[in-house]
């Protein structure tokens, strides 16, 4: 019985250690792992499911996707505000709606329609675009 209890505790600790962690939305990520934690927190708040790594081959920008209400959204996470500012300029130039926080930008991954705009409103951050 004691071995079983120890095994359950070990499995629980391993599960917690391997998964993303909730972090404050103004957290500044420094690597892929902390970027994933921030993206996870953003997606959780918007009830956006199936968070996946899309582009993680950078040292200062990491892109993730998640799905909500039949739409796929990109969550770009940055280690500095310079990258975030460049992303917001790019989206403004395209006239694409987005939401932005101190170190992240959320936009629809492909296309744009009224339904996606409504769902985008559930994400944290300032409304823009």
CSV table of N, CA and C in Angstrom, one decimal:
chain,number,residue,atom,x,y,z
A,1,UNK,N,0.8,-1.2,0.0
A,1,UNK,CA,0.0,0.0,0.0
A,1,UNK,C,0.9,1.3,0.0
A,2,UNK,N,1.9,1.2,0.8
A,2,UNK,CA,2.8,2.4,0.9
A,2,UNK,C,3.5,2.6,-0.5
A,3,UNK,N,3.9,1.6,-1.2
A,3,UNK,CA,4.5,1.7,-2.5
A,3,UNK,C,3.6,2.3,-3.5
A,4,UNK,N,2.3,1.9,-3.4
A,4,UNK,CA,1.3,2.5,-4.3
A,4,UNK,C,1.1,4.0,-4.1
A,5,UNK,N,1.1,4.4,-2.8
A,5,UNK,CA,1.0,5.8,-2.5
A,5,UNK,C,2.2,6.6,-3.0
A,6,UNK,N,3.4,6.1,-2.8
A,6,UNK,CA,4.6,6.7,-3.3
A,6,UNK,C,4.6,6.9,-4.8
A,7,UNK,N,4.1,5.8,-5.4
A,7,UNK,CA,4.0,5.8,-6.9
A,7,UNK,C,3.0,6.9,-7.4
A,8,UNK,N,1.9,7.0,-6.7
A,8,UNK,CA,0.9,8.1,-7.1
A,8,UNK,C,1.5,9.5,-6.9
A,9,UNK,N,2.2,9.7,-5.8
A,9,UNK,CA,2.8,11.0,-5.6
A,9,UNK,C,3.9,11.3,-6.7
A,10,UNK,N,4.7,10.3,-7.0
A,10,UNK,CA,5.7,10.5,-8.1
A,10,UNK,C,5.1,10.8,-9.4
A,11,UNK,N,4.0,10.1,-9.8
A,11,UNK,CA,3.3,10.3,-11.0
A,11,UNK,C,2.7,11.7,-11.0
A,12,UNK,N,2.1,12.1,-10.0
A,12,UNK,CA,1.5,13.5,-9.9
A,12,UNK,C,2.6,14.6,-10.0
A,13,UNK,N,3.7,14.4,-9.4
A,13,UNK,CA,4.8,15.4,-9.4
A,13,UNK,C,5.3,15.4,-10.8
A,14,UNK,N,5.5,14.3,-11.5
A,14,UNK,CA,6.0,14.3,-12.9
A,14,UNK,C,5.1,15.0,-13.8
A,15,UNK,N,3.8,14.7,-13.7
A,15,UNK,CA,2.8,15.4,-14.5
A,15,UNK,C,2.8,16.9,-14.3
A,16,UNK,N,2.9,17.3,-13.1
A,16,UNK,CA,2.9,18.8,-12.9
A,16,UNK,C,4.2,19.4,-13.4
A,17,UNK,N,5.3,18.7,-13.3
A,17,UNK,CA,6.6,19.2,-13.7
A,17,UNK,C,6.7,19.3,-15.3
A,18,UNK,N,6.0,18.4,-16.0
A,18,UNK,CA,6.1,18.4,-17.4
A,18,UNK,C,5.2,19.3,-18.1
A,19,UNK,N,4.1,19.7,-17.5
A,19,UNK,CA,3.1,20.5,-18.2
A,19,UNK,C,3.4,22.0,-18.0
A,20,UNK,N,2.7,22.8,-18.9
A,20,UNK,CA,2.9,24.3,-18.7
A,20,UNK,C,2.3,24.7,-17.4
A,21,UNK,N,2.8,25.9,-16.9
A,21,UNK,CA,2.4,26.4,-15.7
A,21,UNK,C,1.7,27.8,-15.9
A,22,UNK,N,0.7,28.1,-15.1
A,22,UNK,CA,0.0,29.4,-15.2
A,22,UNK,C,1.0,30.4,-14.6
A,23,UNK,N,1.2,31.5,-15.4
A,23,UNK,CA,2.0,32.6,-15.0
A,23,UNK,C,1.2,33.9,-15.2
A,24,UNK,N,1.7,35.0,-14.5
A,24,UNK,CA,1.0,36.3,-14.7
A,24,UNK,C,1.1,36.7,-16.2
A,25,UNK,N,0.1,37.4,-16.7
A,25,UNK,CA,0.1,37.8,-18.1
A,25,UNK,C,1.1,38.9,-18.4
A,26,UNK,N,1.7,39.5,-17.4
A,26,UNK,CA,2.8,40.5,-17.7
A,26,UNK,C,4.2,39.9,-17.6
A,27,UNK,N,4.2,38.6,-17.5
A,27,UNK,CA,5.5,37.9,-17.3
A,27,UNK,C,6.4,38.0,-18.6
A,28,UNK,N,7.7,38.3,-18.4
A,28,UNK,CA,8.6,38.4,-19.5
A,28,UNK,C,9.3,37.1,-19.7
A,29,UNK,N,9.0,36.4,-20.8
A,29,UNK,CA,9.6,35.1,-21.0
A,29,UNK,C,11.1,35.2,-21.4
A,30,UNK,N,11.9,34.2,-21.1
A,30,UNK,CA,13.3,34.3,-21.4
A,30,UNK,C,13.7,33.1,-22.2
A,31,UNK,N,12.9,32.1,-22.4
A,31,UNK,CA,13.2,31.0,-23.2
A,31,UNK,C,11.9,30.3,-23.7
A,32,UNK,N,12.1,29.2,-24.4
A,32,UNK,CA,10.9,28.5,-25.0
A,32,UNK,C,10.0,28.1,-23.9
A,33,UNK,N,10.5,27.5,-22.8
A,33,UNK,CA,9.6,27.0,-21.7
A,33,UNK,C,8.8,28.1,-21.1
A,34,UNK,N,9.4,29.2,-20.8
A,34,UNK,CA,8.7,30.3,-20.1
A,34,UNK,C,7.7,31.0,-21.1
A,35,UNK,N,8.1,30.9,-22.4
A,35,UNK,CA,7.2,31.4,-23.5
A,35,UNK,C,6.0,30.6,-23.6
A,36,UNK,N,6.2,29.2,-23.5
A,36,UNK,CA,5.0,28.3,-23.5
A,36,UNK,C,4.1,28.5,-22.3
A,37,UNK,N,4.7,28.8,-21.1
A,37,UNK,CA,3.9,29.0,-19.9
A,37,UNK,C,3.1,30.3,-20.1
A,38,UNK,N,3.6,31.3,-20.7
A,38,UNK,CA,2.8,32.5,-20.9
A,38,UNK,C,1.7,32.3,-21.9
A,39,UNK,N,2.1,31.6,-23.0
A,39,UNK,CA,1.0,31.3,-24.1
A,39,UNK,C,-0.1,30.4,-23.4
A,40,UNK,N,0.3,29.5,-22.6
A,40,UNK,CA,-0.7,28.6,-21.9
A,40,UNK,C,-1.6,29.4,-21.1
A,41,UNK,N,-1.1,30.4,-20.3
A,41,UNK,CA,-1.9,31.2,-19.5
A,41,UNK,C,-2.9,32.1,-20.3
A,42,UNK,N,-2.4,32.6,-21.4
A,42,UNK,CA,-3.2,33.4,-22.3
A,42,UNK,C,-4.4,32.5,-22.9
A,43,UNK,N,-4.0,31.4,-23.4
A,43,UNK,CA,-5.0,30.4,-23.9
A,43,UNK,C,-6.0,30.0,-22.9
A,44,UNK,N,-5.5,29.7,-21.7
A,44,UNK,CA,-6.4,29.3,-20.6
A,44,UNK,C,-7.5,30.3,-20.3
A,45,UNK,N,-7.0,31.6,-20.3
A,45,UNK,CA,-8.0,32.7,-19.9
A,45,UNK,C,-9.0,32.8,-21.0
A,46,UNK,N,-8.7,32.6,-22.3
A,46,UNK,CA,-9.6,32.7,-23.4
A,46,UNK,C,-10.4,31.4,-23.7
A,47,UNK,N,-10.1,30.3,-22.9
A,47,UNK,CA,-10.7,29.0,-23.1
A,47,UNK,C,-10.4,28.5,-24.5
A,48,UNK,N,-9.1,28.8,-24.9
A,48,UNK,CA,-8.6,28.4,-26.3
A,48,UNK,C,-7.9,27.0,-26.0
A,49,UNK,N,-8.3,26.0,-26.8
A,49,UNK,CA,-7.8,24.7,-26.5
A,49,UNK,C,-6.7,24.2,-27.5
A,50,UNK,N,-6.1,23.1,-27.2
A,50,UNK,CA,-5.1,22.5,-28.0
A,50,UNK,C,-3.9,23.4,-28.3
A,51,UNK,N,-3.3,23.9,-27.3
A,51,UNK,CA,-2.1,24.8,-27.4
A,51,UNK,C,-1.0,23.9,-28.1
A,52,UNK,N,-0.5,24.4,-29.2
A,52,UNK,CA,0.6,23.7,-29.8
A,52,UNK,C,1.7,24.7,-30.2
A,53,UNK,N,3.0,24.1,-30.2
A,53,UNK,CA,4.1,24.9,-30.6
A,53,UNK,C,4.1,25.0,-32.1
A,54,UNK,N,4.2,26.2,-32.6
A,54,UNK,CA,4.2,26.4,-34.1
A,54,UNK,C,5.6,26.8,-34.5
A,55,UNK,N,6.2,27.7,-33.9
A,55,UNK,CA,7.5,28.2,-34.2
A,55,UNK,C,8.3,28.5,-33.0
A,56,UNK,N,9.3,27.7,-32.7
A,56,UNK,CA,10.1,27.8,-31.5
A,56,UNK,C,11.6,27.8,-31.8
A,57,UNK,N,12.0,28.2,-33.0
A,57,UNK,CA,13.4,28.1,-33.3
A,57,UNK,C,14.0,29.5,-33.2
A,58,UNK,N,13.5,30.3,-32.3
A,58,UNK,CA,14.1,31.6,-32.1
A,58,UNK,C,14.5,31.8,-30.7
A,59,UNK,N,15.4,32.8,-30.5
A,59,UNK,CA,15.8,33.0,-29.1
A,59,UNK,C,15.0,34.1,-28.4
A,60,UNK,N,14.2,34.8,-29.2
A,60,UNK,CA,13.4,35.9,-28.6
A,60,UNK,C,12.0,36.0,-29.0
A,61,UNK,N,11.5,35.0,-29.8
A,61,UNK,CA,10.1,35.0,-30.3
A,61,UNK,C,9.7,33.5,-30.4
A,62,UNK,N,8.5,33.2,-29.8
A,62,UNK,CA,8.0,31.9,-29.9
A,62,UNK,C,6.5,32.0,-30.3
A,63,UNK,N,6.1,31.2,-31.2
A,63,UNK,CA,4.7,31.2,-31.7
A,63,UNK,C,4.0,29.9,-31.4
A,64,UNK,N,2.8,30.1,-30.9
A,64,UNK,CA,1.9,28.9,-30.5
A,64,UNK,C,0.6,29.1,-31.2
A,65,UNK,N,-0.1,28.0,-31.3
A,65,UNK,CA,-1.5,28.1,-31.8
A,65,UNK,C,-2.4,27.4,-30.9
A,66,UNK,N,-3.7,27.9,-30.9
A,66,UNK,CA,-4.7,27.2,-30.1
A,66,UNK,C,-6.1,27.4,-30.9
A,67,UNK,N,-7.1,26.6,-30.5
A,67,UNK,CA,-8.3,26.6,-31.2
A,67,UNK,C,-9.5,27.0,-30.3
A,68,UNK,N,-10.4,27.9,-30.8
A,68,UNK,CA,-11.6,28.2,-30.0
A,68,UNK,C,-12.7,28.6,-31.0
A,69,UNK,N,-13.9,28.1,-30.8
A,69,UNK,CA,-15.0,28.4,-31.6
A,69,UNK,C,-14.8,28.2,-33.1
A,70,UNK,N,-14.1,27.1,-33.4
A,70,UNK,CA,-13.8,26.8,-34.8
A,70,UNK,C,-12.8,27.6,-35.5
A,71,UNK,N,-12.0,28.4,-34.8
A,71,UNK,CA,-11.0,29.2,-35.3
A,71,UNK,C,-9.6,28.9,-34.7
A,72,UNK,N,-8.6,29.1,-35.5
A,72,UNK,CA,-7.2,28.9,-34.9
A,72,UNK,C,-6.6,30.3,-34.7
A,73,UNK,N,-6.0,30.4,-33.6
A,73,UNK,CA,-5.4,31.7,-33.2
A,73,UNK,C,-3.9,31.5,-33.0
A,74,UNK,N,-3.1,32.5,-33.4
A,74,UNK,CA,-1.7,32.5,-33.1
A,74,UNK,C,-1.4,33.3,-31.9
A,75,UNK,N,-0.6,32.8,-31.0
A,75,UNK,CA,-0.1,33.5,-29.8
A,75,UNK,C,1.4,33.7,-30.0
A,76,UNK,N,1.8,34.9,-30.3
A,76,UNK,CA,3.2,35.2,-30.4
A,76,UNK,C,3.7,35.8,-29.1
A,77,UNK,N,4.8,35.2,-28.6
A,77,UNK,CA,5.3,35.6,-27.3
A,77,UNK,C,6.8,36.1,-27.5
A,78,UNK,N,7.1,37.2,-26.9
A,78,UNK,CA,8.4,37.8,-27.1
A,78,UNK,C,9.2,38.0,-25.8
A,79,UNK,N,10.5,38.0,-26.0
A,79,UNK,CA,11.3,38.2,-24.8
A,79,UNK,C,11.6,39.7,-24.5
A,80,UNK,N,11.1,40.6,-25.5
A,80,UNK,CA,11.3,42.0,-25.3
A,80,UNK,C,10.1,42.7,-26.0
A,81,UNK,N,10.0,44.0,-25.7
A,81,UNK,CA,8.9,44.8,-26.3
A,81,UNK,C,9.2,45.2,-27.8
A,82,UNK,N,10.5,45.1,-28.2
A,82,UNK,CA,10.8,45.5,-29.5
A,82,UNK,C,10.2,44.5,-30.5
A,83,UNK,N,10.3,43.2,-30.2
A,83,UNK,CA,9.6,42.2,-31.0
A,83,UNK,C,8.1,42.3,-31.1
A,84,UNK,N,7.6,42.6,-29.9
A,84,UNK,CA,6.1,42.8,-29.8
A,84,UNK,C,5.7,44.0,-30.6
A,85,UNK,N,6.4,45.1,-30.6
A,85,UNK,CA,6.1,46.3,-31.3
A,85,UNK,C,6.2,46.0,-32.8
A,86,UNK,N,7.2,45.2,-33.3
A,86,UNK,CA,7.3,44.9,-34.7
A,86,UNK,C,6.1,44.1,-35.2
A,87,UNK,N,5.7,43.1,-34.3
A,87,UNK,CA,4.5,42.3,-34.7
A,87,UNK,C,3.2,43.1,-34.7
A,88,UNK,N,3.0,44.1,-33.8
A,88,UNK,CA,1.8,44.9,-33.9
A,88,UNK,C,1.8,45.8,-35.1
A,89,UNK,N,3.0,46.3,-35.5
A,89,UNK,CA,3.1,47.1,-36.7
A,89,UNK,C,2.7,46.3,-37.9
A,90,UNK,N,3.2,45.1,-38.0
A,90,UNK,CA,2.9,44.2,-39.1
A,90,UNK,C,1.4,43.9,-39.2
A,91,UNK,N,0.8,43.6,-38.1
A,91,UNK,CA,-0.7,43.4,-38.1
A,91,UNK,C,-1.5,44.6,-38.4
A,92,UNK,N,-1.1,45.8,-37.9
A,92,UNK,CA,-1.8,47.0,-38.2
A,92,UNK,C,-1.7,47.3,-39.7
A,93,UNK,N,-0.5,47.1,-40.3
A,93,UNK,CA,-0.3,47.3,-41.7
A,93,UNK,C,-1.3,46.4,-42.5
A,94,UNK,N,-1.5,45.2,-42.1
A,94,UNK,CA,-2.4,44.3,-42.7
A,94,UNK,C,-3.9,44.5,-42.4
A,95,UNK,N,-4.1,45.5,-41.4
A,95,UNK,CA,-5.4,45.8,-40.9
A,95,UNK,C,-6.1,44.5,-40.3
A,96,UNK,N,-5.3,43.7,-39.7
A,96,UNK,CA,-5.7,42.5,-39.0
A,96,UNK,C,-6.0,42.8,-37.5
A,97,UNK,N,-7.1,42.4,-37.0
A,97,UNK,CA,-7.4,42.6,-35.6
A,97,UNK,C,-6.5,41.7,-34.7
A,98,UNK,N,-6.1,42.3,-33.6
A,98,UNK,CA,-5.3,41.5,-32.6
A,98,UNK,C,-5.5,42.1,-31.2
A,99,UNK,N,-5.0,41.3,-30.3
A,99,UNK,CA,-4.9,41.8,-28.9
A,99,UNK,C,-3.5,41.7,-28.5
A,100,UNK,N,-3.0,42.6,-27.6
A,100,UNK,CA,-1.6,42.6,-27.3
A,100,UNK,C,-1.5,42.9,-25.8
A,101,UNK,N,-0.5,42.3,-25.2
A,101,UNK,CA,-0.1,42.5,-23.8
A,101,UNK,C,1.4,42.9,-23.8
A,102,UNK,N,2.0,43.0,-22.7
A,102,UNK,CA,3.4,43.5,-22.6
A,102,UNK,C,4.4,42.7,-23.4
A,103,UNK,N,4.2,41.4,-23.5
A,103,UNK,CA,5.1,40.5,-24.2
A,103,UNK,C,4.5,39.5,-25.1
A,104,UNK,N,3.3,39.8,-25.6
A,104,UNK,CA,2.6,38.9,-26.4
A,104,UNK,C,1.6,39.6,-27.4
A,105,UNK,N,1.3,38.9,-28.5
A,105,UNK,CA,0.3,39.4,-29.4
A,105,UNK,C,-0.5,38.2,-29.8
A,106,UNK,N,-1.9,38.3,-29.9
A,106,UNK,CA,-2.8,37.3,-30.3
A,106,UNK,C,-3.5,37.7,-31.5
A,107,UNK,N,-3.6,36.9,-32.6
A,107,UNK,CA,-4.3,37.2,-33.8
A,107,UNK,C,-4.8,35.9,-34.4
A,108,UNK,N,-5.8,36.1,-35.3
A,108,UNK,CA,-6.2,34.8,-36.0
A,108,UNK,C,-5.1,34.3,-36.8
A,109,UNK,N,-4.9,33.0,-36.8
A,109,UNK,CA,-3.8,32.4,-37.5
A,109,UNK,C,-3.9,32.5,-39.0
A,110,UNK,N,-5.1,32.3,-39.5
A,110,UNK,CA,-5.3,32.4,-40.9
A,110,UNK,C,-6.6,33.1,-41.2
A,111,UNK,N,-6.6,34.0,-42.1
A,111,UNK,CA,-7.9,34.7,-42.5
A,111,UNK,C,-8.4,35.6,-41.4
A,112,UNK,N,-9.6,36.0,-41.6
A,112,UNK,CA,-10.3,36.8,-40.6
A,112,UNK,C,-11.8,36.9,-41.0
A,113,UNK,N,-12.6,36.7,-40.0
A,113,UNK,CA,-14.1,36.9,-40.2
A,113,UNK,C,-14.7,37.4,-38.9
A,114,UNK,N,-16.0,37.7,-39.0
A,114,UNK,CA,-16.6,38.3,-37.8
A,114,UNK,C,-16.6,37.4,-36.7
A,115,UNK,N,-16.8,36.1,-36.9
A,115,UNK,CA,-16.8,35.1,-35.8
A,115,UNK,C,-15.4,35.1,-35.1
A,116,UNK,N,-14.4,35.1,-35.9
A,116,UNK,CA,-13.0,35.1,-35.3
A,116,UNK,C,-12.8,36.4,-34.5
A,117,UNK,N,-13.3,37.5,-35.0
A,117,UNK,CA,-13.2,38.8,-34.2
A,117,UNK,C,-13.9,38.7,-32.9
A,118,UNK,N,-15.1,38.1,-32.9
A,118,UNK,CA,-15.8,38.0,-31.6
A,118,UNK,C,-15.0,37.1,-30.7
A,119,UNK,N,-14.5,36.0,-31.2
A,119,UNK,CA,-13.7,35.1,-30.3
A,119,UNK,C,-12.4,35.7,-29.8
A,120,UNK,N,-11.8,36.5,-30.7
A,120,UNK,CA,-10.6,37.2,-30.3
A,120,UNK,C,-10.8,38.1,-29.1
A,121,UNK,N,-12.0,38.6,-29.0
A,121,UNK,CA,-12.4,39.5,-27.9
A,121,UNK,C,-12.3,38.8,-26.5
A,122,UNK,N,-12.3,37.4,-26.5
A,122,UNK,CA,-12.2,36.7,-25.2
A,122,UNK,C,-10.7,36.6,-24.7
A,123,UNK,N,-9.8,36.9,-25.6
A,123,UNK,CA,-8.4,36.9,-25.2
A,123,UNK,C,-8.0,38.1,-24.3
A,124,UNK,N,-7.0,37.9,-23.4
A,124,UNK,CA,-6.6,39.1,-22.6
A,124,UNK,C,-5.8,40.0,-23.5
A,125,UNK,N,-5.5,41.2,-23.0
A,125,UNK,CA,-4.7,42.2,-23.7
A,125,UNK,C,-5.6,43.3,-24.2
A,126,UNK,N,-4.9,44.3,-24.7
A,126,UNK,CA,-5.5,45.5,-25.2
A,126,UNK,C,-6.1,45.2,-26.6
A,127,UNK,N,-7.2,45.7,-26.9
A,127,UNK,CA,-7.8,45.6,-28.3
A,127,UNK,C,-7.0,46.5,-29.2
A,128,UNK,N,-6.7,45.9,-30.4
A,128,UNK,CA,-6.0,46.7,-31.4
A,128,UNK,C,-6.4,46.2,-32.8
A,129,UNK,N,-6.0,46.9,-33.7
A,129,UNK,CA,-6.2,46.5,-35.1
A,129,UNK,C,-7.6,46.7,-35.6
